[in-house]
mmCIF file of C-alpha atoms in Angstrom:
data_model
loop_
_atom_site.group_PDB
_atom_site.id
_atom_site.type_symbol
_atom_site.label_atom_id
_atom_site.label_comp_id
_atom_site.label_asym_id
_atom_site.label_seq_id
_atom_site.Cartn_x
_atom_site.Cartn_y
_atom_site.Cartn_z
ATOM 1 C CA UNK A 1 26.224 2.986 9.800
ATOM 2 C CA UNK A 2 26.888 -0.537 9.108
ATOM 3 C CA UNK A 3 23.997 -2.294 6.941
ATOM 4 C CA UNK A 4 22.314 -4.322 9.728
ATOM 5 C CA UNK A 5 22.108 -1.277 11.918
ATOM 6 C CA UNK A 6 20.506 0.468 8.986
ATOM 7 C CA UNK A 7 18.207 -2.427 7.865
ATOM 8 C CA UNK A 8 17.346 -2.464 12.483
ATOM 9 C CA UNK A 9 17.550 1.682 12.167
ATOM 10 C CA UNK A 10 14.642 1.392 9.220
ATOM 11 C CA UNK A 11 12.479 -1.314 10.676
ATOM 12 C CA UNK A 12 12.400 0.877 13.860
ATOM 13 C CA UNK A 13 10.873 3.628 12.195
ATOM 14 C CA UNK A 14 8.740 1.429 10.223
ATOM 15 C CA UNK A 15 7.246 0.419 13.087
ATOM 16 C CA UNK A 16 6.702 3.465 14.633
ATOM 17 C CA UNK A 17 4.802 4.353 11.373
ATOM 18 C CA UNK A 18 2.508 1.049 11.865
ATOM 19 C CA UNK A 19 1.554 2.307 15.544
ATOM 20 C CA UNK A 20 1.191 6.229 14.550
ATOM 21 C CA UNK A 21 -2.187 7.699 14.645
ATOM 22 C CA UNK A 22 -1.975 10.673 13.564
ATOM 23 C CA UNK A 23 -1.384 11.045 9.910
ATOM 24 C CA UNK A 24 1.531 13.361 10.306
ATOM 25 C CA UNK A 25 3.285 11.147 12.268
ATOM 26 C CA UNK A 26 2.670 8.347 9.955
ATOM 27 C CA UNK A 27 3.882 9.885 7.263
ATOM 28 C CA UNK A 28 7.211 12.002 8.356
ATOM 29 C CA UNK A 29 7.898 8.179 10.538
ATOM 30 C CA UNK A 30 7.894 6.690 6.827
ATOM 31 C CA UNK A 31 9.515 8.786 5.449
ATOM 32 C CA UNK A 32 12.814 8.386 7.510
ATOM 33 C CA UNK A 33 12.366 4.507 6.954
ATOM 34 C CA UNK A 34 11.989 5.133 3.105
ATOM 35 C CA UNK A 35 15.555 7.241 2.891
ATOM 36 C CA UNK A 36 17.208 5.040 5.468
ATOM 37 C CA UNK A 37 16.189 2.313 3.399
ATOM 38 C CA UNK A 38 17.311 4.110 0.132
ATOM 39 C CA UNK A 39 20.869 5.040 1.567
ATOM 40 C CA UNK A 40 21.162 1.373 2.214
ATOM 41 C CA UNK A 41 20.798 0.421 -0.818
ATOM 42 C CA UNK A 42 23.044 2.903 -2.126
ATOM 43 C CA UNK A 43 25.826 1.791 -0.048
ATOM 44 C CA UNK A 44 25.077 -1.987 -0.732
ATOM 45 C CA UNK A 45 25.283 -1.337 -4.728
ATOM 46 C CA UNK A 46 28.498 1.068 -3.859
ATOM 47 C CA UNK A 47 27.504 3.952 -4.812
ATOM 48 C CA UNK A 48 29.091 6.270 -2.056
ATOM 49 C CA UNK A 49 27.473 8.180 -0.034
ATOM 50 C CA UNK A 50 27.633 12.248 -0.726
ATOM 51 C CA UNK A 51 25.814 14.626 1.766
ATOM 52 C CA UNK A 52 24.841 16.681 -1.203
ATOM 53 C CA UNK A 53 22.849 13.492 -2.844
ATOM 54 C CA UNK A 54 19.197 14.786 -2.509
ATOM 55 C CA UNK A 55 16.605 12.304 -0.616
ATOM 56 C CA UNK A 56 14.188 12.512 -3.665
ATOM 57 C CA UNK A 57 16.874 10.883 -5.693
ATOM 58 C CA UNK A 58 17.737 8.270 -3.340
ATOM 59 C CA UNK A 59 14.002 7.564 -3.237
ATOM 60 C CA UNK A 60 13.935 7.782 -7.040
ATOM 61 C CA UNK A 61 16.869 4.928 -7.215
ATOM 62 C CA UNK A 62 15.118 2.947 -4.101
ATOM 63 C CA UNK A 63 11.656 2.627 -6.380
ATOM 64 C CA UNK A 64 13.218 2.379 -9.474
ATOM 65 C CA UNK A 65 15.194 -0.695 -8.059
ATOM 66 C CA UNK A 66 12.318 -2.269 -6.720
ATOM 67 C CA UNK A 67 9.848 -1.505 -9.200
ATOM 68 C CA UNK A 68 8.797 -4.592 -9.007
ATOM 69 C CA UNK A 69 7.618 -4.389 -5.297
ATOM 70 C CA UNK A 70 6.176 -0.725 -6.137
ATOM 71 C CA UNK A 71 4.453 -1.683 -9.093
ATOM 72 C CA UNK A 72 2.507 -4.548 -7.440
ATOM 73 C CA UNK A 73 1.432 -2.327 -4.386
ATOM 74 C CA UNK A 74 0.568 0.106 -7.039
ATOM 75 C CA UNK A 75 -1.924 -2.966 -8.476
ATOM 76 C CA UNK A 76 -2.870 -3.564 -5.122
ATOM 77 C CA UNK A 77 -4.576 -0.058 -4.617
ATOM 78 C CA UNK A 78 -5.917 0.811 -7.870
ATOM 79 C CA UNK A 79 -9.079 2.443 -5.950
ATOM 80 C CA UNK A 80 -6.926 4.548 -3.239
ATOM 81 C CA UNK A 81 -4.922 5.189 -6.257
ATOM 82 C CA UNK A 82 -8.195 6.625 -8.681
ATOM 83 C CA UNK A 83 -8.968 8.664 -5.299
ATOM 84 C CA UNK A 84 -5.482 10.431 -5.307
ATOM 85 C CA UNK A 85 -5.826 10.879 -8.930
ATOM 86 C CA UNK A 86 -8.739 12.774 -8.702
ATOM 87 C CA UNK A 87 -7.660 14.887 -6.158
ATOM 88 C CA UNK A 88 -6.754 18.679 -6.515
ATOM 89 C CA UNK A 89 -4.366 20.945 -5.186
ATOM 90 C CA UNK A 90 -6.060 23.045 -2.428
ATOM 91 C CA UNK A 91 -3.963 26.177 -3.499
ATOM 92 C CA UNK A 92 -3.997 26.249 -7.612
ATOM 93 C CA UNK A 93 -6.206 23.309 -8.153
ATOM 94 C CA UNK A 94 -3.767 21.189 -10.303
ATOM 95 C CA UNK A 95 -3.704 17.544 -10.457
ATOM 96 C CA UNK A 96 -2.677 15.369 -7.000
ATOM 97 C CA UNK A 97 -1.186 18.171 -5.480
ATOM 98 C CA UNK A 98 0.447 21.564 -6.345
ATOM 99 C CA UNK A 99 3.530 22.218 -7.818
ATOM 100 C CA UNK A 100 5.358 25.525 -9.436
ATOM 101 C CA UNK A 101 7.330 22.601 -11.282
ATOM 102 C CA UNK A 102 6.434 22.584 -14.831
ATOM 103 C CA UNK A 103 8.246 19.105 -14.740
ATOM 104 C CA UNK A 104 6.126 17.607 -11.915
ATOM 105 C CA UNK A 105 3.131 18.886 -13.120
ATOM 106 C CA UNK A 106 3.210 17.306 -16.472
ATOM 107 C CA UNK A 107 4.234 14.150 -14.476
ATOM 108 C CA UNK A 108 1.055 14.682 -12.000
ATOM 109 C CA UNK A 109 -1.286 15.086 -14.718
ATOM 110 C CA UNK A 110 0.006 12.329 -16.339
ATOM 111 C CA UNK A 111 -0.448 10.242 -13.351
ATOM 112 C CA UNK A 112 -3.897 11.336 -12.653
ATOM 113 C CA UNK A 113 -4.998 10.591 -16.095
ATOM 114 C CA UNK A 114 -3.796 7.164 -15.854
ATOM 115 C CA UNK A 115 -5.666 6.483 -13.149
ATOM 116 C CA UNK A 116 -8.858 8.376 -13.600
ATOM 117 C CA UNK A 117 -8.411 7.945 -17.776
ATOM 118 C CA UNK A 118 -6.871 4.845 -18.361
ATOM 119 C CA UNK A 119 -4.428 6.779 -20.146
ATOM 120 C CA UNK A 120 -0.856 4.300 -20.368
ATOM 121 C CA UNK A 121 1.912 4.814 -18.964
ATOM 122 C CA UNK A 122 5.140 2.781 -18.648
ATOM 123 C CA UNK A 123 5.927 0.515 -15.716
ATOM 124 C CA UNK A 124 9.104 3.160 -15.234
ATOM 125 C CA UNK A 125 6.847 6.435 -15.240
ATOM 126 C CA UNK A 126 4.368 5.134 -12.526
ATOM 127 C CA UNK A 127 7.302 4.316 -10.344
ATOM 128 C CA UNK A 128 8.887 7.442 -10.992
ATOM 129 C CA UNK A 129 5.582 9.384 -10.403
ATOM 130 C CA UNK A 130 4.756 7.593 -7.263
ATOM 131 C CA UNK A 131 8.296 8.142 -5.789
ATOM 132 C CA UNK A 132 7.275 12.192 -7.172
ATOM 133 C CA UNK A 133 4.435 12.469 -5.897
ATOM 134 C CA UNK A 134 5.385 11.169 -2.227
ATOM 135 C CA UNK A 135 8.363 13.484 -1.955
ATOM 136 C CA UNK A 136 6.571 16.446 -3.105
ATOM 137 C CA UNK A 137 4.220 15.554 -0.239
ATOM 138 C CA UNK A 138 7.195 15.571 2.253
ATOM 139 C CA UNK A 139 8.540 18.729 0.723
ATOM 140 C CA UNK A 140 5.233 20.757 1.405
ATOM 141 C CA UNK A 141 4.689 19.304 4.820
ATOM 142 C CA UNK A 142 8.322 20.133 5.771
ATOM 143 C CA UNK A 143 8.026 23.612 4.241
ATOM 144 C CA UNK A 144 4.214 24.296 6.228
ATOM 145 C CA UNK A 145 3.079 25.206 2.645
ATOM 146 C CA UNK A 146 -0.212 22.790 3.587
ATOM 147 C CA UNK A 147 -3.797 23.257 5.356
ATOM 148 C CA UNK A 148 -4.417 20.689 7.671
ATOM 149 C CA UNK A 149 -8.216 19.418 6.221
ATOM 150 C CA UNK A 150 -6.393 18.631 3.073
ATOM 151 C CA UNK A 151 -3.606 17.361 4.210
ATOM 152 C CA UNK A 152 -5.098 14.890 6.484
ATOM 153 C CA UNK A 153 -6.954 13.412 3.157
ATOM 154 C CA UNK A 154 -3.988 13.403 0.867
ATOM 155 C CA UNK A 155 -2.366 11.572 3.853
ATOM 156 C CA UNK A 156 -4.983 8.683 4.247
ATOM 157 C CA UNK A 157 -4.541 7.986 1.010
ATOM 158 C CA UNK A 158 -0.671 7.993 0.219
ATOM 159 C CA UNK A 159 0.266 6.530 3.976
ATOM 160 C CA UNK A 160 -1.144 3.225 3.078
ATOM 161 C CA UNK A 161 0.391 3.104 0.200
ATOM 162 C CA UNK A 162 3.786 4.135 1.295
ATOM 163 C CA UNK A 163 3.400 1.706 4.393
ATOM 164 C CA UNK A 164 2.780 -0.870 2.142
ATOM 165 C CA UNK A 165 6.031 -0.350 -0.504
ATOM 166 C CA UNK A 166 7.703 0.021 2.707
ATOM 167 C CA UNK A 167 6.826 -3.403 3.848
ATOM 168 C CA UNK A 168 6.817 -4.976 0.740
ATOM 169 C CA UNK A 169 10.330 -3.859 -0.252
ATOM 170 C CA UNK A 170 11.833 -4.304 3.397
ATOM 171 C CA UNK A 171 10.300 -7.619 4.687
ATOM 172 C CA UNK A 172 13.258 -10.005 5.989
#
């Protein structure tokens, strides 16, 4: 896809994310703009494109390149933020949301005790954590492993914010 069609392709589903009421929506619509977005910058820095390249490490390369972007956003919603920090795992009750991943878990707690702690963290581990935390949201809602109460919550929180990279990053 050439990169105006995918910078059109992205906005389209950014919009549809802007004019989705339900959460779901919202959220699965943002996501497609997010790896769109993150492909096209992969082919723009010419890195080429692989099927096998997982979307969480496009992401991962999208927020790490425009940290910038993420981490004001990130300033921007330091409350929303505090809230997701102090939120639990419906099923095992770990920090943000569950994981089997020792990896993300250490990462999760980390994040939450930033945010609920003040405990520091570098510029490159909140953008890493954030771009974590959001695809570990769209790998339990693709794999049903959710209840819909707490899902709806976790998604008011995170949709605003990923709305708001989203539009930050991709403005014209």
């Amino acid at each position: 896809m050439a990169l105006g069609r995918r910078r059109d392709f992205v906005q389209r589903w950014l919009e549809k994310a802007r004019k989705a009421e339900d959460p779901f929506d919202r959220f699965f619509y943002a996501w497609i703009a997010l790896v769109a977005a993150a492909q096209r910058q992969r082919t723009q820095t010419g890195i080429p494109f692989r099927e096998i390249y997982a979307d969480r490490e496009k992401v991962l390369e999208y927020f790490a390149a425009k940290r910038s972007n993420v981490l004001q956003v990130l300033k921007d919603n330091r409350q929303r933020l505090h809230k997701l920090a102090c939120r639990k795992g419906a099923r095992f009750a770990k920090p943000v949301i569950d994981t089997r991943s020792l990896r993300l878990r250490g990462i999760f707690s980390d994040f939450s005790a930033h945010y609920t702690h003040r405990m520091p963290m570098t510029e490159e581990q909140l953008v890493e954590a954030t771009g974590e935390v959001i695809n570990k949201i769209r790998i339990n809602l693709f794999q049903g492993t959710s209840d819909d109460s707490e899902d709806i919550e976790l998604l008011e929180l995170v949709n605003p914010i990923l709305l708001q990279i989203l539009e930050s990053c991709e403005s014209r």
